[in-house]
Short mmCIF file of C-alpha atoms and ligand atoms in Angstrom, two decimals:
data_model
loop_
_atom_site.label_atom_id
_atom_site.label_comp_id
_atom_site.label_asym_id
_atom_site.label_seq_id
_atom_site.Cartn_x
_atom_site.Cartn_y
_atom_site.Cartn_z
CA UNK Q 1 -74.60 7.72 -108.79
CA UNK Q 2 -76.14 4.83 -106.79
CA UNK Q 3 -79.04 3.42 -108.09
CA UNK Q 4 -80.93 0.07 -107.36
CA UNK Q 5 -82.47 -1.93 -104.52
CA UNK Q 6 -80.83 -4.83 -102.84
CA UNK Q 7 -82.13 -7.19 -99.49
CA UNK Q 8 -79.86 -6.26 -96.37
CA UNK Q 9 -77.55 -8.30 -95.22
CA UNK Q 10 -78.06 -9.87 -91.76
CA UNK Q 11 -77.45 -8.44 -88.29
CA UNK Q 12 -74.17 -8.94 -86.20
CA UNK Q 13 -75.36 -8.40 -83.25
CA UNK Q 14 -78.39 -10.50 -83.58
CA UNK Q 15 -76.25 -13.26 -85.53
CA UNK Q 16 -73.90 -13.66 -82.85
CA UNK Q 17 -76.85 -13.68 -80.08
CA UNK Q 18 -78.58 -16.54 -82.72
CA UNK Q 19 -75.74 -18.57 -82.10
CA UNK Q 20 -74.85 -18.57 -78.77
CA UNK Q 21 -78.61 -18.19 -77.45
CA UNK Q 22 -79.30 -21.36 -79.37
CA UNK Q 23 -76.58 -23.07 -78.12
CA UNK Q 24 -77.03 -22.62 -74.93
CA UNK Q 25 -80.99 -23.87 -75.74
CA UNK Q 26 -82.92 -27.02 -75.39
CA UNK Q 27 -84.09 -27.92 -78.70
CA UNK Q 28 -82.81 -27.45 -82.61
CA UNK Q 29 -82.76 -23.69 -83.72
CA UNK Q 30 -82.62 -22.76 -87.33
CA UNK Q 31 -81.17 -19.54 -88.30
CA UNK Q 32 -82.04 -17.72 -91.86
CA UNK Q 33 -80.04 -14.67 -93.21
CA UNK Q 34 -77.27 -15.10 -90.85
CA UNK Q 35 -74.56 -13.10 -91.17
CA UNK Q 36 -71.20 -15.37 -92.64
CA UNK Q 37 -68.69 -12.67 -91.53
CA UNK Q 38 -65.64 -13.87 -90.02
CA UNK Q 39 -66.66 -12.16 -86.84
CA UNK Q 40 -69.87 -14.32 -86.66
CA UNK Q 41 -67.84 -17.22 -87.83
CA UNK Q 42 -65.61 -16.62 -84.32
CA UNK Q 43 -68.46 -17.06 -82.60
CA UNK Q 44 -69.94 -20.91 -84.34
CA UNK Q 45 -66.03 -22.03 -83.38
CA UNK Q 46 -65.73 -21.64 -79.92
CA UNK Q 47 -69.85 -22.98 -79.43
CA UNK Q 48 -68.38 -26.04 -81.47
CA UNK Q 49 -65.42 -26.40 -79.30
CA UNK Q 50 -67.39 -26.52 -76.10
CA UNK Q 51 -69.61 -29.63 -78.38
CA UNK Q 52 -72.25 -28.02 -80.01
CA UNK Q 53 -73.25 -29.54 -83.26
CA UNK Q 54 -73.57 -26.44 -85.41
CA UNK Q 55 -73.88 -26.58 -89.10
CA UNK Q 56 -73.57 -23.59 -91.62
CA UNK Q 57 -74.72 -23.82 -95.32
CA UNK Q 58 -74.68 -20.72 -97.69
CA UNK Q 59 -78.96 -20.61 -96.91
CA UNK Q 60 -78.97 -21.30 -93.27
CA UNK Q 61 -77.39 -22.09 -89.97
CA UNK Q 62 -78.67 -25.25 -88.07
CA UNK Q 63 -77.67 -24.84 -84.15
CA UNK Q 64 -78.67 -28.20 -82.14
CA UNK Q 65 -78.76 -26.40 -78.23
CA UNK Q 66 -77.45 -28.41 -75.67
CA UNK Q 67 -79.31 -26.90 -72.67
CA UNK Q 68 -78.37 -24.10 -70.49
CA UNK Q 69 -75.92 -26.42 -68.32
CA UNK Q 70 -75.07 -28.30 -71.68
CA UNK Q 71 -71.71 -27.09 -72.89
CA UNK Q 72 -68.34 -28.95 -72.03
CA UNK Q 73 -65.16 -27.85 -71.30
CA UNK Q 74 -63.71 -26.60 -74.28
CA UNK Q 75 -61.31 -29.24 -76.66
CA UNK Q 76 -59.34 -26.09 -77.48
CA UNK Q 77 -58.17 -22.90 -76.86
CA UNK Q 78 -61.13 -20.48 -77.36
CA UNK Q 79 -60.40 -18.26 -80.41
CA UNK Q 80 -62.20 -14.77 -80.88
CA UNK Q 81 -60.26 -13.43 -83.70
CA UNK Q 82 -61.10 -9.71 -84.30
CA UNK Q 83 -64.57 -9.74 -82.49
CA UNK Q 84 -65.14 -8.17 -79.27
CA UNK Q 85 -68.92 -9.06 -78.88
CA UNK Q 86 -67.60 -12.70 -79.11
CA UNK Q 87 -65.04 -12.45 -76.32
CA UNK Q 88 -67.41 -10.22 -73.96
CA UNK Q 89 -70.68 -12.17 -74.46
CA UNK Q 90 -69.23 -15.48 -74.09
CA UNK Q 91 -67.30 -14.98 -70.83
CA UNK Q 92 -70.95 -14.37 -69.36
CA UNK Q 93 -72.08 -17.37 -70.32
CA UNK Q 94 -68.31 -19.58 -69.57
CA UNK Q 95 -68.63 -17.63 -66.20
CA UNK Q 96 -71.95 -19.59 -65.23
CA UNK Q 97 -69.78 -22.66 -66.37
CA UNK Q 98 -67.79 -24.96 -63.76
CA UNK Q 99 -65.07 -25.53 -66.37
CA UNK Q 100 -61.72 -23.99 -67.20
CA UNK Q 101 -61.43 -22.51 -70.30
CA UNK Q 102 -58.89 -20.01 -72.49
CA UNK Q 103 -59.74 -17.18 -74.44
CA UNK Q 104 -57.81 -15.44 -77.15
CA UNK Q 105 -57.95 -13.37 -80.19
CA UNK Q 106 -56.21 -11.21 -82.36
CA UNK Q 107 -54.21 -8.40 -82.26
CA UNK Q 108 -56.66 -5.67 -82.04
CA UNK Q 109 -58.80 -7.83 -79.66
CA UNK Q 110 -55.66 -8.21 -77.48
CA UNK Q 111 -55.46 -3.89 -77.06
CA UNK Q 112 -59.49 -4.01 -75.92
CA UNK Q 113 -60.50 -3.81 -72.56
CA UNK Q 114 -62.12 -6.63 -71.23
CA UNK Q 115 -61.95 -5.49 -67.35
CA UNK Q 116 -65.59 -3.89 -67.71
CA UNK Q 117 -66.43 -7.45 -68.06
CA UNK Q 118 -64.07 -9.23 -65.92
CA UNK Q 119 -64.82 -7.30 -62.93
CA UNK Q 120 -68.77 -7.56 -62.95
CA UNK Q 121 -67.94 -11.08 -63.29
CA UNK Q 122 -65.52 -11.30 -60.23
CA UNK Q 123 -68.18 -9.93 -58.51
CA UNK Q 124 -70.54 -12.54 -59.58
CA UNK Q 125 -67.81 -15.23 -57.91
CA UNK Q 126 -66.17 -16.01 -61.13
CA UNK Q 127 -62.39 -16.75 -61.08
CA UNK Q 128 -60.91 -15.22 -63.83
CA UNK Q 129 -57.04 -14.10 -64.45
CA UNK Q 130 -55.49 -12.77 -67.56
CA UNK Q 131 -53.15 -10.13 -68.60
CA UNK Q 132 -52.94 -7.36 -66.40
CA UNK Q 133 -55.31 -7.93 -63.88
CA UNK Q 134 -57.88 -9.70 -66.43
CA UNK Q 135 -58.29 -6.09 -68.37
CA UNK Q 136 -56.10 -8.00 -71.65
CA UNK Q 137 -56.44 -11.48 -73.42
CA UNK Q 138 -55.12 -14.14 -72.74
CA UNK Q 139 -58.08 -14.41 -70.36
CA UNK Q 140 -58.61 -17.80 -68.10
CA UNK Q 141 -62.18 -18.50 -66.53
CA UNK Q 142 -63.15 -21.15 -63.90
CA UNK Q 143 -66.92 -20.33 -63.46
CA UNK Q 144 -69.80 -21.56 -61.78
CA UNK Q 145 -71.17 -21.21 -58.16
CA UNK Q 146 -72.18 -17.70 -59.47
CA UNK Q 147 -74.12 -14.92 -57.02
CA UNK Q 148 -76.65 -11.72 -58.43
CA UNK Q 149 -75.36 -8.68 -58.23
CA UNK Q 150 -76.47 -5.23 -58.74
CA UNK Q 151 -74.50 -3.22 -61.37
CA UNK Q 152 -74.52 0.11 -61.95
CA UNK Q 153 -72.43 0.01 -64.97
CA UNK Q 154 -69.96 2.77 -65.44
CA UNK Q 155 -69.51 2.53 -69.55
CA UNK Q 156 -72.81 2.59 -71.61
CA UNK Q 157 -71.93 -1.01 -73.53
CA UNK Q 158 -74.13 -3.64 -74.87
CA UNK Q 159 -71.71 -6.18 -74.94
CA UNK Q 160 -71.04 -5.52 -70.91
CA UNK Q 161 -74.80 -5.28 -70.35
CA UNK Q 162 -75.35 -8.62 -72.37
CA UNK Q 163 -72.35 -10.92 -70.50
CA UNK Q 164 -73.79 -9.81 -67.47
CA UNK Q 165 -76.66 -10.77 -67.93
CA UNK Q 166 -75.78 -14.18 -69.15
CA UNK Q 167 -73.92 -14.88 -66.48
CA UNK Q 168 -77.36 -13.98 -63.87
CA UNK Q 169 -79.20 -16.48 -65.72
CA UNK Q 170 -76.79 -18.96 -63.70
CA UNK Q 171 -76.72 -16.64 -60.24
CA UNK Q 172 -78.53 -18.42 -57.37
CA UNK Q 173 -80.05 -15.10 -56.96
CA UNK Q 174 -81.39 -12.48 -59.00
CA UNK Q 175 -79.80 -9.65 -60.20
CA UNK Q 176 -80.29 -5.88 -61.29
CA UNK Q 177 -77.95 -3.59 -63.36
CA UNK Q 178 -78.39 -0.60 -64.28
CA UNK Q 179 -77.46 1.20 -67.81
CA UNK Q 180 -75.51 4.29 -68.09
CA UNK Q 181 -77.25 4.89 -71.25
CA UNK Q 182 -79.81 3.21 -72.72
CA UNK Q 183 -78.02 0.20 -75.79
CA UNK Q 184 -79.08 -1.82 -78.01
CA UNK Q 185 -81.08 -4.63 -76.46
CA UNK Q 186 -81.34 -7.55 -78.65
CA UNK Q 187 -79.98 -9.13 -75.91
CA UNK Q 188 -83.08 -8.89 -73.60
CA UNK Q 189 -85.36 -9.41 -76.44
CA UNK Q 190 -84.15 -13.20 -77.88
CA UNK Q 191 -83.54 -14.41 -74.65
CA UNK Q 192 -87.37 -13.46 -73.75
CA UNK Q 193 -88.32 -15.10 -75.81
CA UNK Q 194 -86.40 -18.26 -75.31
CA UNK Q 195 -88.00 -18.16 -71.66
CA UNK Q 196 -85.86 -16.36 -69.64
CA UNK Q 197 -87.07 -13.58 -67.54
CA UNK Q 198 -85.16 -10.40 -68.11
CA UNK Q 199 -87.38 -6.87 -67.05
CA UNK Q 200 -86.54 -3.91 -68.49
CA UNK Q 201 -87.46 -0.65 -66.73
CA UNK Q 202 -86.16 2.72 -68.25
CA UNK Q 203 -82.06 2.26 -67.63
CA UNK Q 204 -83.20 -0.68 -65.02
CA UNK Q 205 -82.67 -4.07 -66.24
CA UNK Q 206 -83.47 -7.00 -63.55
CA UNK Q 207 -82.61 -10.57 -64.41
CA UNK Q 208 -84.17 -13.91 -62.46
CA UNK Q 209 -82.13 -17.03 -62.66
CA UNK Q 210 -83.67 -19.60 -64.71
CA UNK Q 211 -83.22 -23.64 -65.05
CA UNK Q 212 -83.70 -23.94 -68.19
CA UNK Q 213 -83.91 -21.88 -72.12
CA UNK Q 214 -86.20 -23.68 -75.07
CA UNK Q 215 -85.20 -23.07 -78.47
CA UNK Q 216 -88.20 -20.56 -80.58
CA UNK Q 217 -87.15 -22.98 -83.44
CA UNK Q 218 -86.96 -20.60 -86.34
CA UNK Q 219 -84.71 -17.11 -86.06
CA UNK Q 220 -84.85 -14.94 -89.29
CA UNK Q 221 -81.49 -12.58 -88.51
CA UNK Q 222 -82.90 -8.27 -89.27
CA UNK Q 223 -80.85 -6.83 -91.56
CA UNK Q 224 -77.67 -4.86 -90.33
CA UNK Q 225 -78.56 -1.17 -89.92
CA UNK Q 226 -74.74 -0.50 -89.04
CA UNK Q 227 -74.13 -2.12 -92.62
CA UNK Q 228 -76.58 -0.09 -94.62
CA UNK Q 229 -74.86 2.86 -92.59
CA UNK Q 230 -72.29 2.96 -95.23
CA UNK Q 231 -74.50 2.42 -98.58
CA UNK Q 232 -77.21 5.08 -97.00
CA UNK Q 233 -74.24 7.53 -96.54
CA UNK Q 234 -73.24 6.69 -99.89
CA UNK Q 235 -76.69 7.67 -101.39
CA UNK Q 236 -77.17 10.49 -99.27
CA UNK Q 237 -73.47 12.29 -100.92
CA UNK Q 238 -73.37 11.39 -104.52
CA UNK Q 239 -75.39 13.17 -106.49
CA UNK Q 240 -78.24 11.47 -108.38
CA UNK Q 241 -78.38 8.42 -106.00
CA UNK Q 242 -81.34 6.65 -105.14
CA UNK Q 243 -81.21 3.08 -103.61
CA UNK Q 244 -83.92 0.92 -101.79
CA UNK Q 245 -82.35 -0.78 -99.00
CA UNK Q 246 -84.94 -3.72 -97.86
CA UNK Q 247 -85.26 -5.78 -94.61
CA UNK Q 248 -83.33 -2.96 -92.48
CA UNK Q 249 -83.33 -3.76 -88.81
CA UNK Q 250 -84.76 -0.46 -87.18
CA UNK Q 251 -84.49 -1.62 -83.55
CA UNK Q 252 -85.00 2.13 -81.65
CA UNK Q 253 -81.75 1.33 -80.25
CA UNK Q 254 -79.82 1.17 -83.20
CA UNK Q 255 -81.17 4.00 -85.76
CA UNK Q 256 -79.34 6.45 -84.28
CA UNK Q 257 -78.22 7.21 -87.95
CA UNK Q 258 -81.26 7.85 -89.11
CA UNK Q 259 -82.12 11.26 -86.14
CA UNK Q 260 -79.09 12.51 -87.45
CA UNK Q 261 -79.91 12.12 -91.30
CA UNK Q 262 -83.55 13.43 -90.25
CA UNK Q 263 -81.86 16.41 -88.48
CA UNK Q 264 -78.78 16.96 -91.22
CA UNK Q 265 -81.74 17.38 -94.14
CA UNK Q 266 -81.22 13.79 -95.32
CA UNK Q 267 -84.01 12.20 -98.16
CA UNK Q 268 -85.21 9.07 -97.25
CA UNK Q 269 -88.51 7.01 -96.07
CA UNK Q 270 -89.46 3.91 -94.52
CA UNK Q 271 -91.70 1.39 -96.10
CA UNK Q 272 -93.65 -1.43 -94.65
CA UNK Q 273 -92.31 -1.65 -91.23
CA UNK Q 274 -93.07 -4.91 -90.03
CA UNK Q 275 -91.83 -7.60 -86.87
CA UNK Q 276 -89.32 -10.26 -87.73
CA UNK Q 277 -87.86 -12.03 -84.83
CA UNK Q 278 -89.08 -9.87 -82.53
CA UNK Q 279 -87.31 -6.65 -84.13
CA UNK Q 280 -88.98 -4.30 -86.17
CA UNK Q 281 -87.67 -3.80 -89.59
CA UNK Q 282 -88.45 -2.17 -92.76
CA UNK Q 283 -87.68 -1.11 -96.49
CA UNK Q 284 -85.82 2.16 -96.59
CA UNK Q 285 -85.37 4.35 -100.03
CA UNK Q 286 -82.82 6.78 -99.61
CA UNK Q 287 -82.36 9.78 -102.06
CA UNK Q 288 -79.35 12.46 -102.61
CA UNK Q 289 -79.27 15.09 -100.39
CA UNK Q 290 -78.26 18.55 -101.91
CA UNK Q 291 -78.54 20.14 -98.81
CA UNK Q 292 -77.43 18.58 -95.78
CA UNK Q 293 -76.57 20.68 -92.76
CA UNK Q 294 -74.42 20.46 -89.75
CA UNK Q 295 -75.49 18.94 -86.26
CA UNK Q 296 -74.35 17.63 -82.96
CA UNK Q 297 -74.17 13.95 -81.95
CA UNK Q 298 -73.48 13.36 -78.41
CA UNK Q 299 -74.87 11.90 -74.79
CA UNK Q 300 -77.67 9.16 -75.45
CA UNK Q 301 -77.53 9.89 -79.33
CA UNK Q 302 -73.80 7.71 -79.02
CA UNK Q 303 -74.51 4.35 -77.96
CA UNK Q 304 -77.52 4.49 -80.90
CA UNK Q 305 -75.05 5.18 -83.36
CA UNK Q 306 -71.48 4.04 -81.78
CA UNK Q 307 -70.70 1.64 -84.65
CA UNK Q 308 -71.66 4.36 -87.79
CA UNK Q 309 -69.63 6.97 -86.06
CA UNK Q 310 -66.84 6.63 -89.33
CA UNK Q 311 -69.22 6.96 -91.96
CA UNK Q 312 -71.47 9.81 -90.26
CA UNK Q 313 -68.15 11.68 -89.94
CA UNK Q 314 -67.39 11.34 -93.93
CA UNK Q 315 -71.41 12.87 -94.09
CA UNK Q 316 -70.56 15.31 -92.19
CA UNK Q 317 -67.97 16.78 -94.23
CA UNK Q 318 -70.22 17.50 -96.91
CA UNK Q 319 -73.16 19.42 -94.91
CA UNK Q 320 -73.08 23.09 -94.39
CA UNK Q 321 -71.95 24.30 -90.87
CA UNK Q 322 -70.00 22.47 -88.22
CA UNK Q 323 -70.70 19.02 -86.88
CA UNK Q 324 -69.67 18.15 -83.21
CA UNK Q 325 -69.54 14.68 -81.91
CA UNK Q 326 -68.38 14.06 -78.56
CA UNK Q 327 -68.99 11.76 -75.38
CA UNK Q 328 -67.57 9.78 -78.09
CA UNK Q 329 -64.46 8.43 -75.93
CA UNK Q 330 -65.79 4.45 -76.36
CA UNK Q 331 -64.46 4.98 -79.95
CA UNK Q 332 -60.69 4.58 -78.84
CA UNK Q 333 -61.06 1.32 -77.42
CA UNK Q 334 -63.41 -0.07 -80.97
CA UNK Q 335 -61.54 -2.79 -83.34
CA UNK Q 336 -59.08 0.39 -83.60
CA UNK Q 337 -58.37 3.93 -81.93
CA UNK Q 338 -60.99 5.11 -84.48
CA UNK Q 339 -61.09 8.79 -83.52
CA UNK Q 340 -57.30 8.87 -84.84
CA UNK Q 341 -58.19 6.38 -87.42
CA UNK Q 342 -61.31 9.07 -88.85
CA UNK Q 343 -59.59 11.88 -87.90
CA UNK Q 344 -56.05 11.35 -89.74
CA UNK Q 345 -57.45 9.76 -93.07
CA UNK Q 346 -60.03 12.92 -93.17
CA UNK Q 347 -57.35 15.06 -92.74
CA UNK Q 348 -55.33 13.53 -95.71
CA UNK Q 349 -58.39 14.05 -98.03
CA UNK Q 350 -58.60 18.04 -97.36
CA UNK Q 351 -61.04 17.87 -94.79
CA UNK Q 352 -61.28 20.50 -91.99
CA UNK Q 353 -61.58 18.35 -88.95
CA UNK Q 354 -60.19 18.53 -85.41
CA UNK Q 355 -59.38 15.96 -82.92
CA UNK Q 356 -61.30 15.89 -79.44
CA UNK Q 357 -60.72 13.76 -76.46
CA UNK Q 358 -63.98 12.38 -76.89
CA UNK Q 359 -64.60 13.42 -80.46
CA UNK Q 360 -64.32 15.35 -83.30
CA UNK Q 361 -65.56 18.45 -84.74
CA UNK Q 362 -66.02 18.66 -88.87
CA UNK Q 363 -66.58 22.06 -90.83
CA UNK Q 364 -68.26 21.36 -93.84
CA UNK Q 365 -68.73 21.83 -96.53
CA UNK Q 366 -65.44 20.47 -98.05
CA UNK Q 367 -63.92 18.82 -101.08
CA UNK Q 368 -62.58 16.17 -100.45
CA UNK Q 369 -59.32 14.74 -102.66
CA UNK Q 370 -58.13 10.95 -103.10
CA UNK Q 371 -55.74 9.63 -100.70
CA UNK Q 372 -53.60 6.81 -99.03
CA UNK Q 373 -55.86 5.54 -96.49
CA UNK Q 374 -54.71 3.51 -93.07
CA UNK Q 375 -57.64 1.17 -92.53
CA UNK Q 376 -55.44 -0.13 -89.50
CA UNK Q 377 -57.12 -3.69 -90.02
CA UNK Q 378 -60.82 -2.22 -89.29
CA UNK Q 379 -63.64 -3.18 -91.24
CA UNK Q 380 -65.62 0.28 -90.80
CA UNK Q 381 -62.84 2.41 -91.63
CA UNK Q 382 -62.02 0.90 -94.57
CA UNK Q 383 -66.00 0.71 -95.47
CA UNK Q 384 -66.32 4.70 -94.45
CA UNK Q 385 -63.50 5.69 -96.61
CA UNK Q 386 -64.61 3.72 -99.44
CA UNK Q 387 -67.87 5.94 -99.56
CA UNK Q 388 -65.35 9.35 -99.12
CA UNK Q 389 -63.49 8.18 -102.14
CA UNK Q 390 -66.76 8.13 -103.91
CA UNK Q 391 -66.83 11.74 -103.99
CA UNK Q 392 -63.03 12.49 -104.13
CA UNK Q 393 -61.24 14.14 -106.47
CA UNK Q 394 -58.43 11.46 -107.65
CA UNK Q 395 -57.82 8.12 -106.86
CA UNK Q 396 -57.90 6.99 -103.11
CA UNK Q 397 -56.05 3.73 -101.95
CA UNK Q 398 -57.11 1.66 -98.74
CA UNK Q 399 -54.01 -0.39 -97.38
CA UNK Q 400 -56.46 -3.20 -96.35
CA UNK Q 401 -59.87 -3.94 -97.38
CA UNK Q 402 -60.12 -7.58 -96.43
CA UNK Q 403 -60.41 -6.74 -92.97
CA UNK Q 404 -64.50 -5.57 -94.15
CA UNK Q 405 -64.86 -9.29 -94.03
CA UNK Q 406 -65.34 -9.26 -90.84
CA UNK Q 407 -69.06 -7.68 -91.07
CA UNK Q 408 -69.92 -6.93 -94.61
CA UNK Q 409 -68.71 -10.13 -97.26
CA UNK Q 410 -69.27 -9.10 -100.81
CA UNK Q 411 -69.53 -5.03 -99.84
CA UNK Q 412 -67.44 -3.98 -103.16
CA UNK Q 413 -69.36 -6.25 -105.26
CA UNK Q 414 -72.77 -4.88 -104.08
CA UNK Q 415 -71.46 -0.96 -104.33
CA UNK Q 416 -70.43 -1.80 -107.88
CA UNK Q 417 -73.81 -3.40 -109.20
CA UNK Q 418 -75.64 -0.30 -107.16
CA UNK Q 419 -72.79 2.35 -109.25
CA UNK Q 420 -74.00 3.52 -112.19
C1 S3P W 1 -72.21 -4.67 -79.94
C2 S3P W 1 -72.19 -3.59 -79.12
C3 S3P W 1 -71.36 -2.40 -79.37
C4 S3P W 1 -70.88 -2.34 -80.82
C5 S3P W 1 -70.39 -3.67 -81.32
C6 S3P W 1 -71.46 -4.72 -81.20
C7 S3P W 1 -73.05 -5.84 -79.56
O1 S3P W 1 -70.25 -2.43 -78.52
O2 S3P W 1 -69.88 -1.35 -80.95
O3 S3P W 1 -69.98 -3.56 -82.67
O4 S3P W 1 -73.30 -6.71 -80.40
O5 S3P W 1 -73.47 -5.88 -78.39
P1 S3P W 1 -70.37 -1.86 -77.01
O6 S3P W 1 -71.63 -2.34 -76.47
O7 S3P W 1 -69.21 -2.39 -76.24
O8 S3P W 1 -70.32 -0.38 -77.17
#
C-alpha cells in the first residue's frame, strides 16, 4: 500500500511560463519550487542563448528579464530537446523578434507538428521555413514587423493558444483568437499579471499589444497536478493506500482528473485551498477505492485531462463497466503516438482494451499480469505503467525509465518511501 504525505513537485507548465515570462520582463524575477526537469531545463538554455542571465540553484531560479524587446539573436542553435511547450511557446515570442534564429530538438520533437503554430504565425507576418512546409524541426524564424490577427483555432492546444498570444504582444494591432475548447490558461494569468492585457471571454481570448512587461518579483511554481496524476492513481488502485499530496495546483483547467475520479467512485478530499501565484492550489488526501466504476471522458473533459490520459487508462482497467475515451486524437501527436503506446502495453498485461481513432475503450474490471513494457522514450508512459505494475501479478520491466526525467526527477524514490 501507499501511505504518507509528501509536498508536490512544481508545475511544468507554469515553470516553463516562469522562465520565459521573466525573461522577456523588466526587472529580476525569482522563482521557488521550480520544476528541474530536463524539459524545463530546455527552456533556461535557449533564454540563456538569446543573453539572459539565468541562474538555477537546487532552492531557486534567479531570472534577470531583459525587457520585452531585450533578447539577442541567439549565440547558438536553439535546442528544445524532448519538450514541445518549449519549441511552440518560444516561436511566439522569437516571432515578435527581428532576428534569425534555429530551432531543434530531439527525435520525438522532430515527429510533432509544429504547423498549428507556424501558420498562425505566417499570418502574423513572420517568416518562418522548416521541414516540410514549417510543419517539422529544423524550424528557421526571421520575426518582427508582426500584424493581429483573429484566430479561430482549429486544435484545442494551450501551447498554440499561448505562442499566439506571445507573438500579439508584439502585433501593431490587437488581436482575438478564439479556443476550440476551453485549455489550460496559465498563460493568460502570469502574463496579467506582469502587465499585459490579455481578456478572456468564454472561448474568446483578445490580446492588446503592449510596450513593455515588469517583473511581479517573486513566482512560487503550483504543484504539478499532471504529476500527482500518477501517485493519486496509484492510491486510488492498491488496496490500503492513503497518501496526502500537498501544494496541488487545482487550476479548473487542469483537474480534469479529479471529475473523472469524482464520477468513477474515487476517495479523496481537498484541504485548505488557497492562491499561490495567482493559481489556486490545495492539499489533497486520497484513499483506496474498492469500488470504482466505469465512465466516459471525451469533448471539453480532454484538453482538462490531455496529459493524465495514460494513467486514467491504467484506472480504468480496474473499475467495473466500460470506460470510453475519445475526441482523444491530440494523443497521437504527444512526446509519442500514446494511444498505441497505452493501448499495446495494456494489452500485454491482460487487459481488455480496444484501439479507437480517437481513443480507446477499457472493460474493467481486469487483472492485470507483469510485462515487458515499450515506454518509447515517454516520460508518462513509463510513469503510468509503473503504477499498473503495482497491481500486477509478476514482475513488469520498462525498457526506459530515464526518459521520466523529463517531468518528474526523483519519481521512483518518492513511490518507494510512500510503499509500504
Ligand atoms: C502544455 C499543453 C498541453 C500539454 C503539454 C503542456 C502547456 O499541450 O499536453 O504537456 O504547457 O501549454 P497542448 O496544449 O498542445 O495540448
Amino acid at each position: 500500500m501507499l501511505k504518507g504525505s509528501f509536498e508536490l513537485i512544481g508545475d511544468k507548465s507554469i515553470s516553463h511560463r516562469a522562465i520565459m515570462f521573466s525573461s522577456i520582463a523588466k526587472g529580476t524575477t525569482r522563482i521557488s519550487n521550480f520544476l528541474m526537469g530536463q524539459d524545463c531545463l530546455s527552456t533556461v538554455d535557449c533564454f540563456r542563448k538569446m543573453g539572459v542571465d539565468i541562474s538555477v540553484n537546487s532552492k531557486e531560479v534567479l531570472v534577470k528579464g531583459v525587457g520585452l524587446r531585450g533578447l539577442k539573436k541567439p549565440i547558438d542553435i536553439l535546442d528544445v530537446g524532448n519538450s514541445g511547450t518549449t519549441i511552440r511557446l518560444m516561436m511566439g515570442i522569437l516571432a515578435g523578434n527581428d532576428f534569425n534564429s534555429t530551432i531543434i530538438g530531439d527525435e520525438s520533437i522532430g515527429k510533432r507538428p509544429m504547423k498549428r503554430v507556424t501558420d498562425p504565425l505566417r499570418l502574423m507576418g513572420c517568416s518562418i521555413d522548416g521541414k516540410d512546409d514549417a510543419n517539422y524541426i529544423p524550424i528557421k524564424i526571421h520575426g518582427g514587423n508582426l500584424n493581429g490577427i483573429n484566430y479561430n483555432m482549429p486544435v484545442a492546444s494551450a501551447q498554440v493558444k499561448s505562442s499566439i498570444i506571445l507573438a500579439s504582444l508584439y502585433a501593431n494591432e490587437a488581436s482575438t483568437i478564439i479556443e476550440k475548447s476551453k485549455s489550460r490558461n496559465h498563460t493568460e494569468i502570469m502574463l496579467n499579471s506582469f502587465g499585459a492585457n490579455i481578456k478572456t471571454d468564454g472561448l474568446k481570448i483578445d490580446v492588446s499589444p503592449i510596450d513593455e512587461l515588469y517583473s511581479v518579483g517573486n513566482i512560487n511554481v503550483a504543484g504539478d497536478i499532471s504529476s500527482a496524476a500518477f501517485i493519486i492513481v496509484a492510491a486510488s488502485i492498491v488496496k490500503g493506500s492513503e497518501v496526502i499530496i500537498k501544494n496541488v495546483g487545482l487550476n479548473e483547467t487542469r483537474t480534469g482528473i479529479l471529475d473523472v475520479l469524482k464520477s468513477m467512485n474515487g476517495n479523496f478530499e481537498i484541504v485548505d485551498k488557497r492562491l499561490v501565484g495567482g493559481e489556486i492550489v490545495g492539499d489533497l488526501i486520497i484513499r483506496y477505492s474498492d469500488n470504482l466504476t466505469a465512465t466516459t471522458i471525451d469533448s471539453d473533459l480532454i484538453p482538462r485531462l490531455i496529459d493524465e490520459i495514460p494513467v486514467i487508462a491504467v484506472l480504468a482497467t480496474q473499475a467495473e463497466g466500460t470506460t470510453i475515451i475519445k475526441d482523444a486524437k491530440e494523443l497521437k501527436v504527444k512526446e509519442s503516438n500514446r494511444i498505441k503506446a497505452i493501448v499495446d502495453n495494456l494489452k500485454n498485461m491482460g487487459a481488455d482494451i480496444e484501439e479507437l481513432e480517437d481513443g480507446m475503450v477499457i472493460n474493467g474490471k481486469c487483472e492485470l499480469k507483469g510485462a515487458k513494457i515499450k515506454a518509447f522514450n515517454d516520460h508518462r508512459i513509463a510513469m503510468a505503467f509503473s503504477v499498473a505494475s503495482l497491481i500486477s501479478k509478476g514482475k513488469t520491466y520498462i525498457d526506459n525509465t530515464t526518459c521520466i526525467d523529463i517531468s518528474f526527477p526523483g519519481y521512483f524514490n518518492l513511490l518507494n518511501t510512500l510503499l509500504k
